[in-house]
Amino acid sequence: EKWLTMLTLKMTKHNGKIIYKNDSDKLRYRLFVDKLKEGQDLEFFVDVVSKKASTAQITKVHTCIRLLAGEAGYTFDEMKSIVKEKAGLYIEGEEDLKSFAHCSKDEISMAIEVCNEIGRDFNMDFTQ
């Protein structure tokens, strides 16, 4: 199984500290850390939650699409169109596909779920 080296967590500020929103995120964090090699460098990105798709979500969907394109033999743009079509991300009243930057959190979550579904066909796990 291929391991995707990114992790998305939901956290909140409580009593002056940043804490996990739930035990599932805490466990995913521990599993992620356990898979790292000693001395491996990490890069962190933090974004405040809003109704609009976050930069972290857009980065995640682009990373998934890039990996899927490589496995499936498509270009990045071809795979991006496939994901958007399967997620139903059309501009209202038009046949054109939406930019991920103009998607809501729910819409981008649907695109990430489509990536998860396609990824299963290639034994790729994007759910970390």
PDB file of C-alpha atoms in Angstrom, residues 81-127:
ATOM      1  CA  SER A  81     -11.199  17.536 -14.798  1.00  0.00           C
ATOM      2  CA  ILE A  82     -12.163  13.924 -14.047  1.00  0.00           C
ATOM      3  CA  VAL A  83     -12.298  14.652 -10.299  1.00  0.00           C
ATOM      4  CA  LYS A  84     -14.287  17.871 -10.764  1.00  0.00           C
ATOM      5  CA  GLU A  85     -16.783  16.155 -13.094  1.00  0.00           C
ATOM      6  CA  LYS A  86     -17.303  13.214 -10.726  1.00  0.00           C
ATOM      7  CA  ALA A  87     -17.754  15.659  -7.829  1.00  0.00           C
ATOM      8  CA  GLY A  88     -20.265  17.707  -9.847  1.00  0.00           C
ATOM      9  CA  LEU A  89     -18.269  20.924  -9.558  1.00  0.00           C
ATOM     10  CA  TYR A  90     -19.873  22.872 -12.380  1.00  0.00           C
ATOM     11  CA  ILE A  91     -20.373  26.640 -12.434  1.00  0.00           C
ATOM     12  CA  GLU A  92     -24.070  27.214 -11.736  1.00  0.00           C
ATOM     13  CA  GLY A  93     -26.052  27.399 -14.978  1.00  0.00           C
ATOM     14  CA  GLU A  94     -23.004  26.538 -17.111  1.00  0.00           C
ATOM     15  CA  GLU A  95     -21.168  23.520 -18.443  1.00  0.00           C
ATOM     16  CA  ASP A  96     -17.786  24.841 -17.290  1.00  0.00           C
ATOM     17  CA  LEU A  97     -16.065  23.357 -14.252  1.00  0.00           C
ATOM     18  CA  LYS A  98     -15.463  25.438 -11.118  1.00  0.00           C
ATOM     19  CA  SER A  99     -12.049  26.451  -9.944  1.00  0.00           C
ATOM     20  CA  PHE A 100     -11.215  24.820  -6.609  1.00  0.00           C
ATOM     21  CA  ALA A 101     -10.543  28.351  -5.295  1.00  0.00           C
ATOM     22  CA  HIS A 102     -14.248  29.150  -5.782  1.00  0.00           C
ATOM     23  CA  CYS A 103     -15.536  26.022  -4.039  1.00  0.00           C
ATOM     24  CA  SER A 104     -17.146  25.799  -0.622  1.00  0.00           C
ATOM     25  CA  LYS A 105     -15.745  23.499   2.056  1.00  0.00           C
ATOM     26  CA  ASP A 106     -18.462  20.962   1.209  1.00  0.00           C
ATOM     27  CA  GLU A 107     -17.661  21.063  -2.502  1.00  0.00           C
ATOM     28  CA  ILE A 108     -13.920  20.612  -1.978  1.00  0.00           C
ATOM     29  CA  SER A 109     -14.652  17.815   0.512  1.00  0.00           C
ATOM     30  CA  MET A 110     -16.627  16.084  -2.242  1.00  0.00           C
ATOM     31  CA  ALA A 111     -13.635  16.412  -4.594  1.00  0.00           C
ATOM     32  CA  ILE A 112     -11.348  14.921  -1.925  1.00  0.00           C
ATOM     33  CA  GLU A 113     -13.809  12.040  -1.459  1.00  0.00           C
ATOM     34  CA  VAL A 114     -13.754  11.428  -5.231  1.00  0.00           C
ATOM     35  CA  CYS A 115      -9.945  11.271  -4.996  1.00  0.00           C
ATOM     36  CA  ASN A 116     -10.304   8.743  -2.164  1.00  0.00           C
ATOM     37  CA  GLU A 117     -12.618   6.603  -4.302  1.00  0.00           C
ATOM     38  CA  ILE A 118     -10.331   6.704  -7.346  1.00  0.00           C
ATOM     39  CA  GLY A 119      -7.297   6.138  -5.128  1.00  0.00           C
ATOM     40  CA  ARG A 120      -8.721   2.880  -3.787  1.00  0.00           C
ATOM     41  CA  ASP A 121      -8.552   1.505  -7.333  1.00  0.00           C
ATOM     42  CA  PHE A 122      -4.789   2.098  -7.246  1.00  0.00           C
ATOM     43  CA  ASN A 123      -4.297   0.940  -3.630  1.00  0.00           C
ATOM     44  CA  MET A 124      -3.610   4.526  -2.562  1.00  0.00           C
ATOM     45  CA  ASP A 125      -4.802   5.770   0.832  1.00  0.00           C
ATOM     46  CA  PHE A 126      -5.532   9.508   1.003  1.00  0.00           C
ATOM     47  CA  THR A 127      -7.516   9.313   4.231  1.00  0.00           C
TER      48      THR A 127
END
